[in-house]
Coordinates of C-alpha atoms in Angstrom, one line a residue:
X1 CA 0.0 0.0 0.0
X2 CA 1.0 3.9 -0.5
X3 CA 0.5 6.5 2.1
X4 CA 1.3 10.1 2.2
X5 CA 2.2 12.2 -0.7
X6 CA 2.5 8.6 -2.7
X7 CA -0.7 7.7 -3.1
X8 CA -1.7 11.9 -3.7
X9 CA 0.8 11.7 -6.5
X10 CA -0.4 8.6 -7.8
X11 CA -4.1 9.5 -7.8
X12 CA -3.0 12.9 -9.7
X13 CA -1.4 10.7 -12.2
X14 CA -5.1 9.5 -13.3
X15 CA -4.8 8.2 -16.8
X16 CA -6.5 9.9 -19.8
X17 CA -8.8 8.0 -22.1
X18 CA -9.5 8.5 -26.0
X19 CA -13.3 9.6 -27.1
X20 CA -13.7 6.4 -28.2
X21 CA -12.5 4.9 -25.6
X22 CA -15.2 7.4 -22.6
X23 CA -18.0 7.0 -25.0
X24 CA -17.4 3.3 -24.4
X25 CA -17.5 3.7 -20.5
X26 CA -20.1 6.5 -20.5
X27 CA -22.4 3.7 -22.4
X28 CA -22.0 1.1 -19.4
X29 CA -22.1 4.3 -17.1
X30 CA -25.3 5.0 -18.6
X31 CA -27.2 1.8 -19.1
X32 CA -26.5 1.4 -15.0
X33 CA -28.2 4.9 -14.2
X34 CA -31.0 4.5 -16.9
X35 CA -31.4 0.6 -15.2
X36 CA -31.6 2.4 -11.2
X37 CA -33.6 5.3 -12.2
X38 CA -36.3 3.8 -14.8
X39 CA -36.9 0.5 -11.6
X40 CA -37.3 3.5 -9.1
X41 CA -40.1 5.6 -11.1
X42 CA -42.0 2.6 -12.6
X43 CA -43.2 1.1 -9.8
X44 CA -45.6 4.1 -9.1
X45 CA -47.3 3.4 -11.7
X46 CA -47.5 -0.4 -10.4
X47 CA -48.6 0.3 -6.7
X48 CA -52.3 0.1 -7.0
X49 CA -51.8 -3.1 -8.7
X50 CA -49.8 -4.4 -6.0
X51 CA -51.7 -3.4 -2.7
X52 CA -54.6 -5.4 -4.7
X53 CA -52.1 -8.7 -5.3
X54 CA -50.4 -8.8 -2.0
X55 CA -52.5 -6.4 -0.1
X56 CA -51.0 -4.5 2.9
X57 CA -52.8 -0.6 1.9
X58 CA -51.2 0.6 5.6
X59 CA -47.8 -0.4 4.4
X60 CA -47.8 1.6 1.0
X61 CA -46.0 4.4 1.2
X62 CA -43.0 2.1 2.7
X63 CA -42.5 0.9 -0.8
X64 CA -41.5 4.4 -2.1
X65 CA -40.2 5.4 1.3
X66 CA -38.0 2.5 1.7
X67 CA -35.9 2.8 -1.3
X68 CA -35.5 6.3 -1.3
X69 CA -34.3 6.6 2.1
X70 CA -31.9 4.0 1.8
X71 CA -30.5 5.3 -1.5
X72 CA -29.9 8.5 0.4
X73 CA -28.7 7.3 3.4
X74 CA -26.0 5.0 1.5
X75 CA -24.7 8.0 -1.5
X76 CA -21.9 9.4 0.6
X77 CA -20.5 5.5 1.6
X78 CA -20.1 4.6 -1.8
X79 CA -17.5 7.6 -2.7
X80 CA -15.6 6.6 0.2
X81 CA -15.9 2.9 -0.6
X82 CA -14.7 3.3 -4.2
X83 CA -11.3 5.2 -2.4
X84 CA -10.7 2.3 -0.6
X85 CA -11.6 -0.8 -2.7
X86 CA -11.7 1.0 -5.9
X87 CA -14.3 2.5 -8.4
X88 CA -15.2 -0.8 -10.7
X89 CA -15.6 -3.3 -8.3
X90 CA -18.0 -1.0 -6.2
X91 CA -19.5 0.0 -9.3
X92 CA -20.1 -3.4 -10.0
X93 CA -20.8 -4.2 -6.8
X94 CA -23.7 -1.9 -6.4
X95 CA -25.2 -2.9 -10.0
X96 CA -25.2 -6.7 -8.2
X97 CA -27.1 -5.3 -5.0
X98 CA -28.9 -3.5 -7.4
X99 CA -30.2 -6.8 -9.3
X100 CA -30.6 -9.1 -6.9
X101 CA -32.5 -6.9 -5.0
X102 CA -35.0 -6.3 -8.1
X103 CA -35.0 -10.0 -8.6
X104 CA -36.1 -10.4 -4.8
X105 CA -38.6 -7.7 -5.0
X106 CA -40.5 -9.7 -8.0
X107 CA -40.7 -12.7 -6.0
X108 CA -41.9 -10.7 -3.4
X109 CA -45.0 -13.2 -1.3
X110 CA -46.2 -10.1 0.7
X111 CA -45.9 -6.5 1.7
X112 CA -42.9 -7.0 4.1
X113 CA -40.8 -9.2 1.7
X114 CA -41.1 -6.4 -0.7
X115 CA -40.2 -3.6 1.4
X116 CA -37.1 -5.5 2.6
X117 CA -36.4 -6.0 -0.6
X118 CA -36.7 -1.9 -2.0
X119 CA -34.7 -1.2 1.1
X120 CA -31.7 -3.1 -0.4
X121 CA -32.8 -1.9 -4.0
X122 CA -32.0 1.9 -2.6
X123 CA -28.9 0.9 -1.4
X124 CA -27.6 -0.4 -4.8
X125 CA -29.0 2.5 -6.4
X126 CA -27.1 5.0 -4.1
X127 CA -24.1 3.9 -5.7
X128 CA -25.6 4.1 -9.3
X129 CA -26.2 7.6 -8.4
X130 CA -23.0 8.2 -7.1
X131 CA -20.7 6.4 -9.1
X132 CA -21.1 7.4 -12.5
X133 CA -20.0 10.7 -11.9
X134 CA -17.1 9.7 -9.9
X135 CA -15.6 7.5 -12.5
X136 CA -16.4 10.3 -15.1
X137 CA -14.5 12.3 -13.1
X138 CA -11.4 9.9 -13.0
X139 CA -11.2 9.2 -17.3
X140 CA -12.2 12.8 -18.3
X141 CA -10.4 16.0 -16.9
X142 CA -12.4 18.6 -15.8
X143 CA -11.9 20.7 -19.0
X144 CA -13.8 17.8 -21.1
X145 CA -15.9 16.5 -18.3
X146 CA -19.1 18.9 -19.6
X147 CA -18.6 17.4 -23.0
X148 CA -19.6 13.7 -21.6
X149 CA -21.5 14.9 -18.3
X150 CA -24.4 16.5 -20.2
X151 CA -25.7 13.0 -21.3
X152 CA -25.8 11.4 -18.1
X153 CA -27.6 14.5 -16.5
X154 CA -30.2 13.7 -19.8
X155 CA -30.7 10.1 -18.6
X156 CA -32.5 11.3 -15.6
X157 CA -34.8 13.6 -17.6
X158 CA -35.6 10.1 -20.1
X159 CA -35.7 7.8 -17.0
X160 CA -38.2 10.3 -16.1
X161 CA -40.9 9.8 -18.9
X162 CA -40.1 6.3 -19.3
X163 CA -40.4 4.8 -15.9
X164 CA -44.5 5.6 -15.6
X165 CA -45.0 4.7 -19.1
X166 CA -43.2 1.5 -18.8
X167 CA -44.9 1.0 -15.8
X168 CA -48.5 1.1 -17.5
X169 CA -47.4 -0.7 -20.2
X170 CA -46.5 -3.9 -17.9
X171 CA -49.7 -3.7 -15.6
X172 CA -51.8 -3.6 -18.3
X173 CA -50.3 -6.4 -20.2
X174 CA -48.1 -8.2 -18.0
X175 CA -47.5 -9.4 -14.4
X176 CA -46.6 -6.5 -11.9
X177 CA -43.6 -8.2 -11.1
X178 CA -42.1 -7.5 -14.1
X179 CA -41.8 -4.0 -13.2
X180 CA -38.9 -5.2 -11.4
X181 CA -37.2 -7.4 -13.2
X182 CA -37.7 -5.7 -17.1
X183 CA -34.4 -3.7 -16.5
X184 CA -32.6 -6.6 -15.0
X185 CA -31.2 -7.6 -18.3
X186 CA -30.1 -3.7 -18.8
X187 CA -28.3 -3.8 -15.7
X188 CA -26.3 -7.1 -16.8
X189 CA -25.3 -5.5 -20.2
X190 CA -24.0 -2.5 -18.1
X191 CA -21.7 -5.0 -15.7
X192 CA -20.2 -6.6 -18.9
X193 CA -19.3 -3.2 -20.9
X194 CA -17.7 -1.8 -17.3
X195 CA -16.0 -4.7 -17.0
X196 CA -14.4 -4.6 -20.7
X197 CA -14.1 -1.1 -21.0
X198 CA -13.3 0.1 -17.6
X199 CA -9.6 0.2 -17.1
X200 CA -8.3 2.3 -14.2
X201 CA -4.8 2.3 -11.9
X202 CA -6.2 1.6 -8.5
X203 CA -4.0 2.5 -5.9
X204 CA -5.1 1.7 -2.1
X205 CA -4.4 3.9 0.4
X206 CA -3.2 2.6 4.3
X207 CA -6.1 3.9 6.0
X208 CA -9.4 2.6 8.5
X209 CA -12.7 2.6 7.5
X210 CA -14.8 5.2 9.1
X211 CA -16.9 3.4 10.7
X212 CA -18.3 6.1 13.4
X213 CA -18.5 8.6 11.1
X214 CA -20.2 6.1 8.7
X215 CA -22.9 5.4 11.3
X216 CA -24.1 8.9 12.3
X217 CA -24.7 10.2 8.5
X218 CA -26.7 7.1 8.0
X219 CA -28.5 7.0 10.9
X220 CA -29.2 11.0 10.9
X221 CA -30.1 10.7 6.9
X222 CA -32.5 8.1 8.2
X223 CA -34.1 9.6 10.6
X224 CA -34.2 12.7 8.8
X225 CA -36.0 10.7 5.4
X226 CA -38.8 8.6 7.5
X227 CA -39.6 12.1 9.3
X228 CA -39.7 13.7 5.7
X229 CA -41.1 10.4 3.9
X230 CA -43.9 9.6 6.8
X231 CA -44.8 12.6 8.2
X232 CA -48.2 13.6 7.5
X233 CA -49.1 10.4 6.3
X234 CA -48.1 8.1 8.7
X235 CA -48.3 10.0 11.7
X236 CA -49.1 14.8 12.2
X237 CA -46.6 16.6 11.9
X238 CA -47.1 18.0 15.3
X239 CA -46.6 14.8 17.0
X240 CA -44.2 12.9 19.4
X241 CA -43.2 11.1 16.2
X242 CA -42.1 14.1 14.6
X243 CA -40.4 15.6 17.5
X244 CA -38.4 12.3 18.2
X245 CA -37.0 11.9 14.7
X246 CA -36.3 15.8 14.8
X247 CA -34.1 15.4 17.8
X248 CA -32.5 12.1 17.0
X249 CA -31.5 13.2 13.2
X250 CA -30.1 16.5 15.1
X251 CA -28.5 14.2 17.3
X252 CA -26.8 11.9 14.7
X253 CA -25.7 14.9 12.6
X254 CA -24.0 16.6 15.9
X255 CA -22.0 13.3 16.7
X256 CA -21.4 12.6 13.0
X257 CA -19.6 16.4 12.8
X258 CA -17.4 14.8 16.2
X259 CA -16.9 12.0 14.5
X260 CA -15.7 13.3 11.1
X261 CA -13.1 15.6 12.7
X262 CA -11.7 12.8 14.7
X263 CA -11.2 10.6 12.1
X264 CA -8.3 9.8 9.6
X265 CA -10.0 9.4 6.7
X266 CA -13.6 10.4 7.3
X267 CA -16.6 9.5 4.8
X268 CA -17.5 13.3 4.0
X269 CA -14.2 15.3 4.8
X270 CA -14.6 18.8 7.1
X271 CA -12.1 20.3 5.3
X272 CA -14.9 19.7 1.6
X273 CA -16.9 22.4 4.1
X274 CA -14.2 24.9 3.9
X275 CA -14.4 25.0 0.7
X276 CA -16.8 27.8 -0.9
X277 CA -17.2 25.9 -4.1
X278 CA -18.1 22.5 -2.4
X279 CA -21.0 24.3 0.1
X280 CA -22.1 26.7 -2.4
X281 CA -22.9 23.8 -5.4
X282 CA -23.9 21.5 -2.5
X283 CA -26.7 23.9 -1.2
X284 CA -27.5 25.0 -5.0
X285 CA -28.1 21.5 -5.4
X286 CA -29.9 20.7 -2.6
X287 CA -32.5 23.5 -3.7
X288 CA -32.0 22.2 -7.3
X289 CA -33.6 18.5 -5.6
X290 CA -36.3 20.7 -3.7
X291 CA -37.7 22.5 -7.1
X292 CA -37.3 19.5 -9.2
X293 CA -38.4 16.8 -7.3
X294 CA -41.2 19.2 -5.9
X295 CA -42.5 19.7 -9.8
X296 CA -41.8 16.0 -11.4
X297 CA -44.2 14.8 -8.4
X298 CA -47.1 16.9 -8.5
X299 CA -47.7 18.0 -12.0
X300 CA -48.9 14.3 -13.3
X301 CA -51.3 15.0 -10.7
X302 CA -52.9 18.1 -12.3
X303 CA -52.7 16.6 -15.6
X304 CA -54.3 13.5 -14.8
X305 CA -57.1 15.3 -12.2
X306 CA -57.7 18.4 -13.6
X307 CA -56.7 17.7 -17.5
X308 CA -58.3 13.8 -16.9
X309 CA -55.7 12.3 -18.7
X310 CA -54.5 9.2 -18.1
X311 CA -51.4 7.9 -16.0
X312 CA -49.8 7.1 -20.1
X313 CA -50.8 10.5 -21.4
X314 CA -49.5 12.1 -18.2
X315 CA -46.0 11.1 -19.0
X316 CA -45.8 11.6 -22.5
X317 CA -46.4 15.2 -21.6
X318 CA -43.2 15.5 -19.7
X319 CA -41.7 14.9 -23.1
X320 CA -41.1 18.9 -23.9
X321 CA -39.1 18.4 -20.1
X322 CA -37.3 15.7 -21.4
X323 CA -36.7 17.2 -24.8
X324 CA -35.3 20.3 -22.9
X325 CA -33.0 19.2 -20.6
X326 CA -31.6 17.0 -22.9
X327 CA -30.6 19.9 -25.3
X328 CA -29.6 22.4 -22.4
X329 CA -27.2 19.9 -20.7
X330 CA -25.6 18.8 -23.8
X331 CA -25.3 22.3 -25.2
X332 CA -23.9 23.7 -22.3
X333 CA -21.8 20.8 -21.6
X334 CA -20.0 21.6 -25.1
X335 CA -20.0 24.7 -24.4
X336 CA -17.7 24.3 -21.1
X337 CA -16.0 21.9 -22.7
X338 CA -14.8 24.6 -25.9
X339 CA -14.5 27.2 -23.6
X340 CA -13.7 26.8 -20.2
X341 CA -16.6 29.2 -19.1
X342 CA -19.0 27.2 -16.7
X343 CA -20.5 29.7 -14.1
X344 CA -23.3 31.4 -15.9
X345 CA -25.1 28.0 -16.9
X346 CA -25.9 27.3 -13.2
X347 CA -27.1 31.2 -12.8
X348 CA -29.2 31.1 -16.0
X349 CA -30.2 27.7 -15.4
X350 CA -32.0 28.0 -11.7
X351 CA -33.4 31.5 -13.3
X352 CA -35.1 29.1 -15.9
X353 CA -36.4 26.5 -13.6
X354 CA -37.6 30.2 -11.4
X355 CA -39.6 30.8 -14.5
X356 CA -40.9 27.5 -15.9
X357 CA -42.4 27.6 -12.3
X358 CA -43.8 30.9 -12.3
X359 CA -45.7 29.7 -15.3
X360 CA -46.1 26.8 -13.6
X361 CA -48.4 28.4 -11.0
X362 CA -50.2 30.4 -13.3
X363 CA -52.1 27.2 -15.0
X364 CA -55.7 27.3 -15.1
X365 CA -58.6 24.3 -15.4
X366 CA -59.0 25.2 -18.7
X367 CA -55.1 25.7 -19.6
X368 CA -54.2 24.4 -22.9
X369 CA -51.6 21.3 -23.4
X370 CA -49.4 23.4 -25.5
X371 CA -49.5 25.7 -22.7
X372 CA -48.1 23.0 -20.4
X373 CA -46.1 21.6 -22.5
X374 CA -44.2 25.0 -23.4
X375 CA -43.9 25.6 -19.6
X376 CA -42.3 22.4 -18.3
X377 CA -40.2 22.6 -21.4
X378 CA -38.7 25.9 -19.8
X379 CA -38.5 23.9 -16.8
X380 CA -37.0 21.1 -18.7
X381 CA -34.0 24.0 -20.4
X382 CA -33.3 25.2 -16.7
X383 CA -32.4 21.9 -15.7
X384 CA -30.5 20.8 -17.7
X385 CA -28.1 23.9 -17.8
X386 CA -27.6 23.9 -13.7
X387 CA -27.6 20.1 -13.0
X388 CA -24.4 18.5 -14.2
X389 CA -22.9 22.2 -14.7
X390 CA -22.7 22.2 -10.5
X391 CA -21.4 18.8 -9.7
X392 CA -18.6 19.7 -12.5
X393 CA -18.0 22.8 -10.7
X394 CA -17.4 20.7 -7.1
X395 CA -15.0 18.3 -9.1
X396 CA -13.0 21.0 -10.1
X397 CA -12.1 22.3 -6.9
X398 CA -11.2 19.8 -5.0
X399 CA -7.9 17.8 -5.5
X400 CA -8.5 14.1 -7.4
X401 CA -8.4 12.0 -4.2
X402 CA -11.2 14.2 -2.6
X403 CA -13.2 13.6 -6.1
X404 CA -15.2 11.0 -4.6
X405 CA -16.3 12.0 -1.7
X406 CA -16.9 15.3 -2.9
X407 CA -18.8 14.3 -6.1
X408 CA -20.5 11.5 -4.0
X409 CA -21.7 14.8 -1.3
X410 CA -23.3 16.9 -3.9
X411 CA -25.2 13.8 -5.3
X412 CA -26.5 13.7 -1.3
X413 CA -27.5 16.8 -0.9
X414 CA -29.6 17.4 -4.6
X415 CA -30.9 13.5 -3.1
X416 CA -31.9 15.2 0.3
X417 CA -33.2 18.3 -1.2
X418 CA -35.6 15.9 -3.6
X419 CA -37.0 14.3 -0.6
X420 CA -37.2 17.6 1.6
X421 CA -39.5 19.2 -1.9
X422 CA -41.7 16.0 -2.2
X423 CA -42.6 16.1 2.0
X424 CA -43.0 20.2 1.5
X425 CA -45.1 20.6 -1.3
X426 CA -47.1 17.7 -0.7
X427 CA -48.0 19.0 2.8
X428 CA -48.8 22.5 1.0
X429 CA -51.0 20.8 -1.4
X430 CA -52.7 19.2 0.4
X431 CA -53.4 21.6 3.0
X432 CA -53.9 24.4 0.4
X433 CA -56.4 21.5 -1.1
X434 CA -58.9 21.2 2.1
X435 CA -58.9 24.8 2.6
X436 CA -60.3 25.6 -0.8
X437 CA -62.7 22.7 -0.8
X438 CA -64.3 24.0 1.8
X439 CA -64.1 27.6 0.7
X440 CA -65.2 26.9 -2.7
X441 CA -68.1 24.3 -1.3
X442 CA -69.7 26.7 1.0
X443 CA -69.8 29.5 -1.6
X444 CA -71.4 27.2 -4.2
X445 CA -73.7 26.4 -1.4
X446 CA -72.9 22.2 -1.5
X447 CA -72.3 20.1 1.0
X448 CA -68.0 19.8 2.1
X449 CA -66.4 17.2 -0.3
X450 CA -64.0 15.2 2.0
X451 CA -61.0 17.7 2.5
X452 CA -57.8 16.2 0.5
X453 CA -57.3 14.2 -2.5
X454 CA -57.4 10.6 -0.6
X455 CA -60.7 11.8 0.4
X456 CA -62.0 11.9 -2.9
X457 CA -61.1 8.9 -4.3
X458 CA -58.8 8.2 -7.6
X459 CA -58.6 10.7 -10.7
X460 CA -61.3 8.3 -12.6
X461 CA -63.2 8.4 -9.7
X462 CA -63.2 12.3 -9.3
X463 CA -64.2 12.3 -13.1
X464 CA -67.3 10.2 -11.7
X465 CA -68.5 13.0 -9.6
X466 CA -71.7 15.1 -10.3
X467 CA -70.9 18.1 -12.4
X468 CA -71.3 20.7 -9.4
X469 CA -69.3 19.3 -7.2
X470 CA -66.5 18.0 -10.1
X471 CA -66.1 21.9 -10.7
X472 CA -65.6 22.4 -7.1
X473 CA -62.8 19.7 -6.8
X474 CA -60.9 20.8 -10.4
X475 CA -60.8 24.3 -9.4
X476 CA -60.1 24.0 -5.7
X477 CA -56.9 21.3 -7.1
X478 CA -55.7 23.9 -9.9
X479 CA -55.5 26.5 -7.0
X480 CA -53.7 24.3 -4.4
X481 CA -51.0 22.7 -7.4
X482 CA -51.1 26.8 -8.4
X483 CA -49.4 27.1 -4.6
X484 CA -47.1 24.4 -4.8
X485 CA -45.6 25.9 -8.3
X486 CA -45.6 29.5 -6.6
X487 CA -43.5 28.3 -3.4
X488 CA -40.9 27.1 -5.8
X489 CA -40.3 30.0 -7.0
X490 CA -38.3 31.8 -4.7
X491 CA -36.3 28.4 -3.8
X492 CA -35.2 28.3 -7.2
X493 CA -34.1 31.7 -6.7
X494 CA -32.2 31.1 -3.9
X495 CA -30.0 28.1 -5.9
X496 CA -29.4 31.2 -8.6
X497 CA -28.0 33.4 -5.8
X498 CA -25.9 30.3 -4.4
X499 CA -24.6 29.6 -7.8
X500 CA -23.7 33.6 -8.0
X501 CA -21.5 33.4 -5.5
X502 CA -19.4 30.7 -7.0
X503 CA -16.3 31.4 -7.9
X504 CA -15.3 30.7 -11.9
X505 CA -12.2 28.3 -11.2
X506 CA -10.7 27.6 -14.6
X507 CA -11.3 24.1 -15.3
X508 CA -8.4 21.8 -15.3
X509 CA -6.7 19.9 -17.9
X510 CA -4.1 17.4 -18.1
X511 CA -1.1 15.9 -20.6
X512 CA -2.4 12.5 -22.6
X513 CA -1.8 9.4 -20.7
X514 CA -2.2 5.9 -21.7
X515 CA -4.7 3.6 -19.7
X516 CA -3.4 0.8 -17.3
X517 CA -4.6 -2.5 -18.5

């Protein structure tokens, strides 16, 4: 083993790769995120169809809950991991998790087998989410990096659309357990490219794993997501539940801080927070998550409630989303790439997503589709100019051995932010939901209509409803989803400010160097 300025010098040394030879990796890269994020999103689609097979309504939201709060919970390990045991084999290694897991969850004989088995599915995926960008970050120098990056910030906006639609596809002409194992064969193709392709010195450093410091962020991240996952489902918000998981996630985070200064090589580094770049793209992130997340999640809603579309239609109108931050990301990843300039595409970018949710909020019952589409398409642009830019600009300013960890604490907090926007919003909808129900009721002098969207039953059902009171319900929905756009507004403001105060490093580049077999 190396310690010391060896192993620095060594990991500085990272070898270059030809275009060929990155478009190669990028593919496996990609097929591995496309794999995680497409077996996350489909099963929504799924769940109604599964409560009825295995039953268990009281356990539902575990099934989303469980997979997202262990694929936060687990991001920041796998950056540390890859340091110590190397970036394939964990990459691999969490593509394995990954499968098995999705395998298990098909198999699944009842509700608890398949939340065990979507626990383990997050953990996988925390590395897919994490990975990809770190071993980006070791074949391509910062310089180039925007070139390559752009495309695997586009899989998420593609993973997006095709998760729900893949999802109705398969219950309405297959088995609901193939909604877990359809990307399995995906996810085997990505382990064979990585394993062809994927060349990379690894040297080891002489170090312990962190295991204190490993604990705490887990445990805080997880009691932080089932406050933010469960709360106001499972239990009030002003209850001894929420309180306990309050204190005890403060708690965790407090001795996690102890733990990480103690340590010799600690899973998220206190010096990354003394660094301007690191915060200020981790917090522009984190409100990047918070819009994002926030709008993905709740305009499917008004389209299929208000528009009556159907759960298909829904998502083929997030194509213009798609469509736009697909083109943003790649054109702005070129545009780094030719220029060196990266610091206004985060700006510009969380100014978009400020406006695509201003117009957002300003959608009526009677709003046309063109007039939605054009709208998340803005949404879409903003994106994909901020996303990728901001994990590039972390990269950059960190030395290569802290590339991990850092890349792996940025994909953490945009993770954390996503969960902190879906608890928000849907606790503003649905309390701006009852109050307008009742408002809008009383003045068309009809009886109250239940108070929140559970109440009233599914979309087709709400379609059911006699024509007074189905006015009632459409317009007091459009108002409440007209709050949740609105509240996003100024968050998405705030990342624009955070990414103002970056500071335009030049990006890096390096001499040509062969690969190590």
């Amino acid at each position: 083993m190396l310690t010391g300025q060896q192993a620095e010098a060594a990991a500085e040394a990272a070898p270059r790769f030809t275009h060929k030879q990155v478009l190669e990796i990028l593919v496996g890269l990609m097929l591995a995120m496309l794999t995680s994020m497409i077996s996350t999103s489909v099963v929504g689609t799924a769940l109604p169809t599964i409560v009825g097979s295995l039953g268990g309504q009281d356990q539902l939201a575990w099934v989303a809950s469980a997979t997202l709060l262990t694929m936060t919970a687990s991001t920041p390990l796998w950056g540390k991991l890859s340091d110590l045991y190397g970036r394939k084999l964990m990459f691999q290694t969490s593509l394995v998790v990954f499968v098995l897991s999705s395998v298990a969850a098909g198999f699944a004989q009842d509700m608890g087998q398949l939340i065990a088995a979507r626990a383990v599915q997050g953990i996988g995926a925390g590395g897919l989410a994490a990975l990809p960008q770190i071993i980006l970050g070791d074949v391509v120098e910062p310089r180039e990096r925007g070139r390559y990056g752009g495309y695997i910030g586009a899989v998420f906006g593609v993973s997006t659309v095709a998760g729900p639609l893949l999802g109705g596809f398969i219950v309405d002409n297959l088995s609901w357990r193939w909604t877990f194992w359809i990307c399995v064969p995906l996810a085997v193709v990505a382990f064979v490219v990585i394993q062809k392709v994927l060349k990379l010195p690894f040297v080891r450093r002489e170090t312990k794993v962190d295991w204190w410091g490993a604990t705490f962020i887990t445990g805080g991240t997880t009691a932080l997501m089932l406050l933010l996952s469960l709360g106001g489902k499972e239990f009030g918000w002003n209850s001894a539940w929420t309180y306990g998981l309050g204190a005890l996630s403060l708690a965790m985070f407090g001795l996690a801080v102890l733990a990480e200064r103690r340590a010799g090589d600690p899973i998220l580094p206190p010096r990354l927070f003394g660094n301007r770049t690191f915060v200020l793209s981790s917090l522009a992130s984190l409100l990047v998550g918070v819009a994002m997340f926030g709008a993905m999640m709740f305009l499917p809603q008004y389209l299929q409630i208000v528009k009556g579309m159907s759960p298909t239609g829904s998502g083929l109108m997030t194509l213009p989303l798609v469509f736009g931050l697909l083109l943003s990301s790649v054109v702005a990843g070129r545009f780094v790439s030719r220029t060196g300039r990266w610091k206004a595409f985060p700006i510009a970018g969380m100014l978009l997503v400020a406006l695509g949710l201003s117009l957002l909020s300003g959608l009526h019952v009677d709003s046309s589709l063109l007039v939605v589409g054009v709208d998340v398409a803005v949404l879409g642009i903003g994106l994909g100019a901020a996303m990728q830019i901001l994990v590039l600009a972390a990269q950059n300013a960190v030395i290569r051995s802290d590339l991990a960890v850092t890349t792996s604490g940025v994909t953490f907090f945009r993770s954390l932010g996503g969960a902190v926007g879906v608890a928000a919003f849907g606790a503003i909808l649905s309390n701006r939901l009852s109050s307008e129900l009742v408002s809008l009721a009383s003045a068309a002098h009809l009886p109250p209509t239940g108070g929140a969207t559970a109440g009233l039953g599914s979309p087709d059902a709400i379609r059911h409803l006699p024509a007074p009171v189905l006015e009632v319900v459409l317009e007091a929905f459009t108002r409440a989803i007209q709050t949740v756009f609105l509240v996003g507004v100024p968050i998405a403001v705030l990342g624009a400010v955070a990414a103002l105060f970056l500071k335009e490093i030049p990006l890096r580049s390096a001499a040509p160097a062969a690969p190590a077999d």
